[in-house]
Amino acid sequence: MSSYRFTTALVTVGLAAGVTGTVALARPAEAGQRTAVTAGALPTAGSKAWGWTAAIQHSTSSRDDQGRLVLISPAGASNPVGEVSDDAMLDDVSYDGRRIITSRWIGTSVEKPLRRVAIWDAATRKATFVTLAIENTDRISIVSNGFLVRDKATQRVQLRSFTGALLTTYAAVSGTHDGPIATPGGGHFMESRGEGVVIRDSATGAVTRTVSAPTGWEGCAPLGGWDASSFVMTCFKPVDDNRADDRPFRVGFTSSVPTTPVTTSAGSWYGAWPTSAPLIGMPARMGDGRAAKVVNGSPVTVRTTAAVTGAVGDKAYLMGSRASTGLSAIDVVNLTTGATSRLTTGLYSDAQTIDQVG
């Protein structure tokens, strides 16, 4: 296990119902000091920082004890935010790039681990640490006044401030098995419900729309935003040889926008982006999966062994696997011309590019 390098006091908060919050004053031990790096300009607070990328960078390998959270500009300038452990995950980044959440599993119990969450302020380059004492937590999603996290044990979504304080616990929605996924800007969030998806108001938790699975499909789960009026969900249906036919669908926040498939061809797609030719891809971790654009309803491979971190306009941001280090480089591919450029020199274990998918 890598050493802890954080110096801020740890706050332990019970997320499951009936758990009392406590404060742990122990300060994890530090590793060696690193050369100071001067931070560059950040996106304007409250802006839509499309094309900026939050990433976890390493020096030599994914286990080098040199993890660093950075915020990369569309021009490739890398702004250091803070040091992270080798096993840290990048959960979400705010629309303006000023807040970034990372987390890691801690504790000795496999069945009931704790999730240590770091809420980073990119401007001050400091983090607030919160430990969620819970059987298992699901996605963490940033909204305008904090972040959302769901307790799998109770199926209830909580809104927490950027200090980790509990602000609201929303009523559970029956059948939930994925989410919450916040819309761009954070005004609403989506959760799975049975075979469909519910859209909820981030301020009140009220359900504003329930979307049923398209005819013949099931197991729908939200992926993220599409534009100001719609989002994307993926649904599946079993096929004869025990495989699943997965497909992304564009769905309106209101019934005025019809539900339409992003692609008519099968595939295990876990992301979809509204580029000029829609882009679809596999999970953006460690460079696994592939990226493809939709031409005449069918996916055409853009890059194999690459994962999409985001897409803006006609540019796709991709992580390409480097098996020797267990890390990835981040490239920018022009989906119109096919030209590829390196976003910035470095090795990364996780990345998320800010775009209108949210």
Short mmCIF file of C-alpha atoms in Angstrom, two decimals, residues 19-182:
data_model
loop_
_atom_site.label_atom_id
_atom_site.label_comp_id
_atom_site.label_asym_id
_atom_site.label_seq_id
_atom_site.Cartn_x
_atom_site.Cartn_y
_atom_site.Cartn_z
CA VAL A 19 -24.55 6.35 11.66
CA THR A 20 -23.22 9.19 13.76
CA GLY A 21 -20.53 11.48 12.36
CA THR A 22 -17.19 11.66 14.19
CA VAL A 23 -14.00 13.59 13.69
CA ALA A 24 -10.67 11.77 13.34
CA LEU A 25 -7.76 14.02 14.17
CA ALA A 26 -5.01 11.70 12.96
CA ARG A 27 -2.84 13.16 10.23
CA PRO A 28 -1.49 10.66 7.67
CA ALA A 29 2.29 10.51 7.31
CA GLU A 30 3.90 12.31 4.40
CA ALA A 31 6.21 10.95 1.73
CA GLY A 32 9.16 12.93 0.45
CA GLN A 33 8.84 16.53 -0.65
CA ARG A 34 8.57 17.36 -4.32
CA THR A 35 9.79 20.23 -6.41
CA ALA A 36 7.35 23.13 -6.21
CA VAL A 37 5.39 23.84 -9.38
CA THR A 38 3.81 27.21 -10.09
CA ALA A 39 0.13 27.03 -11.03
CA GLY A 40 -1.01 28.74 -14.22
CA ALA A 41 -4.25 30.51 -15.03
CA LEU A 42 -7.50 28.71 -14.19
CA PRO A 43 -10.89 28.89 -15.92
CA THR A 44 -13.09 31.78 -14.84
CA ALA A 45 -15.24 30.88 -11.84
CA GLY A 46 -18.79 30.09 -12.94
CA SER A 47 -17.79 29.62 -16.59
CA LYS A 48 -18.28 26.64 -18.89
CA ALA A 49 -14.71 25.47 -19.07
CA TRP A 50 -15.15 23.18 -22.08
CA GLY A 51 -11.97 21.42 -23.11
CA TRP A 52 -10.25 21.65 -19.71
CA THR A 53 -9.28 18.23 -18.36
CA ALA A 54 -8.89 17.07 -14.76
CA ALA A 55 -6.43 14.17 -14.57
CA ILE A 56 -4.35 12.07 -12.18
CA GLN A 57 -0.73 12.14 -13.36
CA HIS A 58 2.21 9.89 -12.42
CA SER A 59 5.95 9.99 -13.09
CA THR A 60 6.89 6.42 -14.00
CA SER A 61 4.09 3.96 -13.22
CA SER A 62 0.67 3.70 -11.62
CA ARG A 63 2.33 2.53 -8.36
CA ASP A 64 5.16 5.07 -8.17
CA ASP A 65 3.78 6.91 -5.10
CA GLN A 66 3.95 10.09 -7.17
CA GLY A 67 0.28 10.65 -8.02
CA ARG A 68 -0.65 14.27 -8.69
CA LEU A 69 -4.05 15.76 -9.49
CA VAL A 70 -3.74 18.31 -12.31
CA LEU A 71 -6.04 20.53 -14.35
CA ILE A 72 -4.98 20.76 -18.00
CA SER A 73 -5.99 23.65 -20.27
CA PRO A 74 -7.17 23.05 -23.86
CA ALA A 75 -3.75 24.39 -24.94
CA GLY A 76 -1.98 21.70 -22.88
CA ALA A 77 -0.80 23.77 -19.90
CA SER A 78 -0.83 21.60 -16.77
CA ASN A 79 -1.88 23.23 -13.48
CA PRO A 80 -1.06 21.21 -10.33
CA VAL A 81 -3.90 20.87 -7.83
CA GLY A 82 -2.60 18.42 -5.24
CA GLU A 83 -0.96 15.11 -4.42
CA VAL A 84 -3.06 11.94 -4.41
CA SER A 85 -2.51 8.29 -3.52
CA ASP A 86 -1.78 5.71 -6.19
CA ASP A 87 -5.23 4.17 -5.85
CA ALA A 88 -7.14 7.46 -6.07
CA MET A 89 -10.08 7.67 -8.49
CA LEU A 90 -11.26 10.81 -10.26
CA ASP A 91 -14.99 11.07 -9.55
CA ASP A 92 -16.11 14.38 -11.01
CA VAL A 93 -15.07 17.91 -11.93
CA SER A 94 -17.29 20.98 -11.81
CA TYR A 95 -18.39 22.75 -14.97
CA ASP A 96 -15.95 25.61 -14.32
CA GLY A 97 -13.08 23.32 -13.30
CA ARG A 98 -12.79 24.96 -9.89
CA ARG A 99 -13.95 21.92 -7.88
CA ILE A 100 -12.63 18.39 -8.38
CA ILE A 101 -13.54 15.30 -6.38
CA THR A 102 -11.30 12.26 -6.00
CA SER A 103 -11.77 9.25 -3.74
CA ARG A 104 -10.24 5.97 -2.66
CA TRP A 105 -11.35 2.90 -0.72
CA ILE A 106 -9.85 2.47 2.74
CA GLY A 107 -10.28 0.15 5.70
CA THR A 108 -9.75 -3.55 6.20
CA SER A 109 -13.21 -4.93 5.47
CA VAL A 110 -13.88 -6.11 1.93
CA GLU A 111 -17.64 -6.21 2.46
CA LYS A 112 -17.95 -2.83 4.17
CA PRO A 113 -15.11 -0.58 3.06
CA LEU A 114 -14.95 3.14 3.72
CA ARG A 115 -14.71 5.67 0.92
CA ARG A 116 -12.31 8.54 1.59
CA VAL A 117 -13.40 11.50 -0.51
CA ALA A 118 -11.24 14.54 -1.28
CA ILE A 119 -13.04 17.72 -2.39
CA TRP A 120 -10.42 19.87 -4.10
CA ASP A 121 -10.45 23.63 -4.60
CA ALA A 122 -8.35 24.18 -7.73
CA ALA A 123 -7.73 27.84 -6.87
CA THR A 124 -6.32 27.27 -3.38
CA ARG A 125 -4.92 23.82 -4.26
CA LYS A 126 -6.31 22.48 -0.98
CA ALA A 127 -8.74 19.68 -0.25
CA THR A 128 -11.38 18.86 2.35
CA PHE A 129 -11.43 15.16 3.26
CA VAL A 130 -14.56 13.22 4.13
CA THR A 131 -14.86 9.52 4.90
CA LEU A 132 -18.22 8.00 4.02
CA ALA A 133 -18.99 5.27 6.54
CA ILE A 134 -21.27 3.15 4.41
CA GLU A 135 -21.70 -0.38 3.09
CA ASN A 136 -21.05 0.85 -0.43
CA THR A 137 -21.37 4.21 -2.18
CA ASP A 138 -22.31 4.75 -5.79
CA ARG A 139 -21.45 7.60 -8.14
CA ILE A 140 -20.40 11.01 -6.87
CA SER A 141 -21.71 13.88 -8.96
CA ILE A 142 -21.03 17.61 -8.53
CA VAL A 143 -23.90 20.10 -8.60
CA SER A 144 -23.90 23.88 -8.16
CA ASN A 145 -23.89 23.92 -4.35
CA GLY A 146 -22.11 20.67 -3.48
CA PHE A 147 -22.11 17.04 -4.55
CA LEU A 148 -24.55 14.16 -4.71
CA VAL A 149 -23.85 10.62 -3.55
CA ARG A 150 -26.21 7.67 -3.17
CA ASP A 151 -26.22 5.14 -0.33
CA LYS A 152 -26.73 1.75 -1.96
CA ALA A 153 -28.00 0.27 1.30
CA THR A 154 -30.94 2.70 1.54
CA GLN A 155 -31.11 3.85 -2.14
CA ARG A 156 -31.31 7.44 -0.86
CA VAL A 157 -29.38 10.27 -2.52
CA GLN A 158 -27.66 12.80 -0.28
CA LEU A 159 -26.67 16.37 -1.13
CA ARG A 160 -23.49 17.39 0.65
CA SER A 161 -21.72 20.74 0.68
CA PHE A 162 -18.16 21.14 -0.59
CA THR A 163 -17.08 20.85 3.05
CA GLY A 164 -18.74 17.43 3.24
CA ALA A 165 -21.59 18.58 5.48
CA LEU A 166 -24.93 16.85 4.91
CA LEU A 167 -27.44 19.32 3.49
CA THR A 168 -30.35 17.14 2.36
CA THR A 169 -31.34 13.49 2.13
CA TYR A 170 -33.81 12.87 -0.67
CA ALA A 171 -36.54 10.25 -0.59
CA ALA A 172 -35.58 6.99 -2.28
CA VAL A 173 -36.87 6.20 -5.75
CA SER A 174 -37.91 2.57 -6.05
CA GLY A 175 -35.89 0.38 -8.40
CA THR A 176 -32.83 2.62 -8.42
CA HIS A 177 -29.62 0.86 -9.45
CA ASP A 178 -27.48 3.56 -11.11
CA GLY A 179 -26.83 7.25 -10.55
CA PRO A 180 -27.02 9.99 -9.51
CA ILE A 181 -25.76 11.62 -12.71
CA ALA A 182 -26.02 15.43 -12.69
#
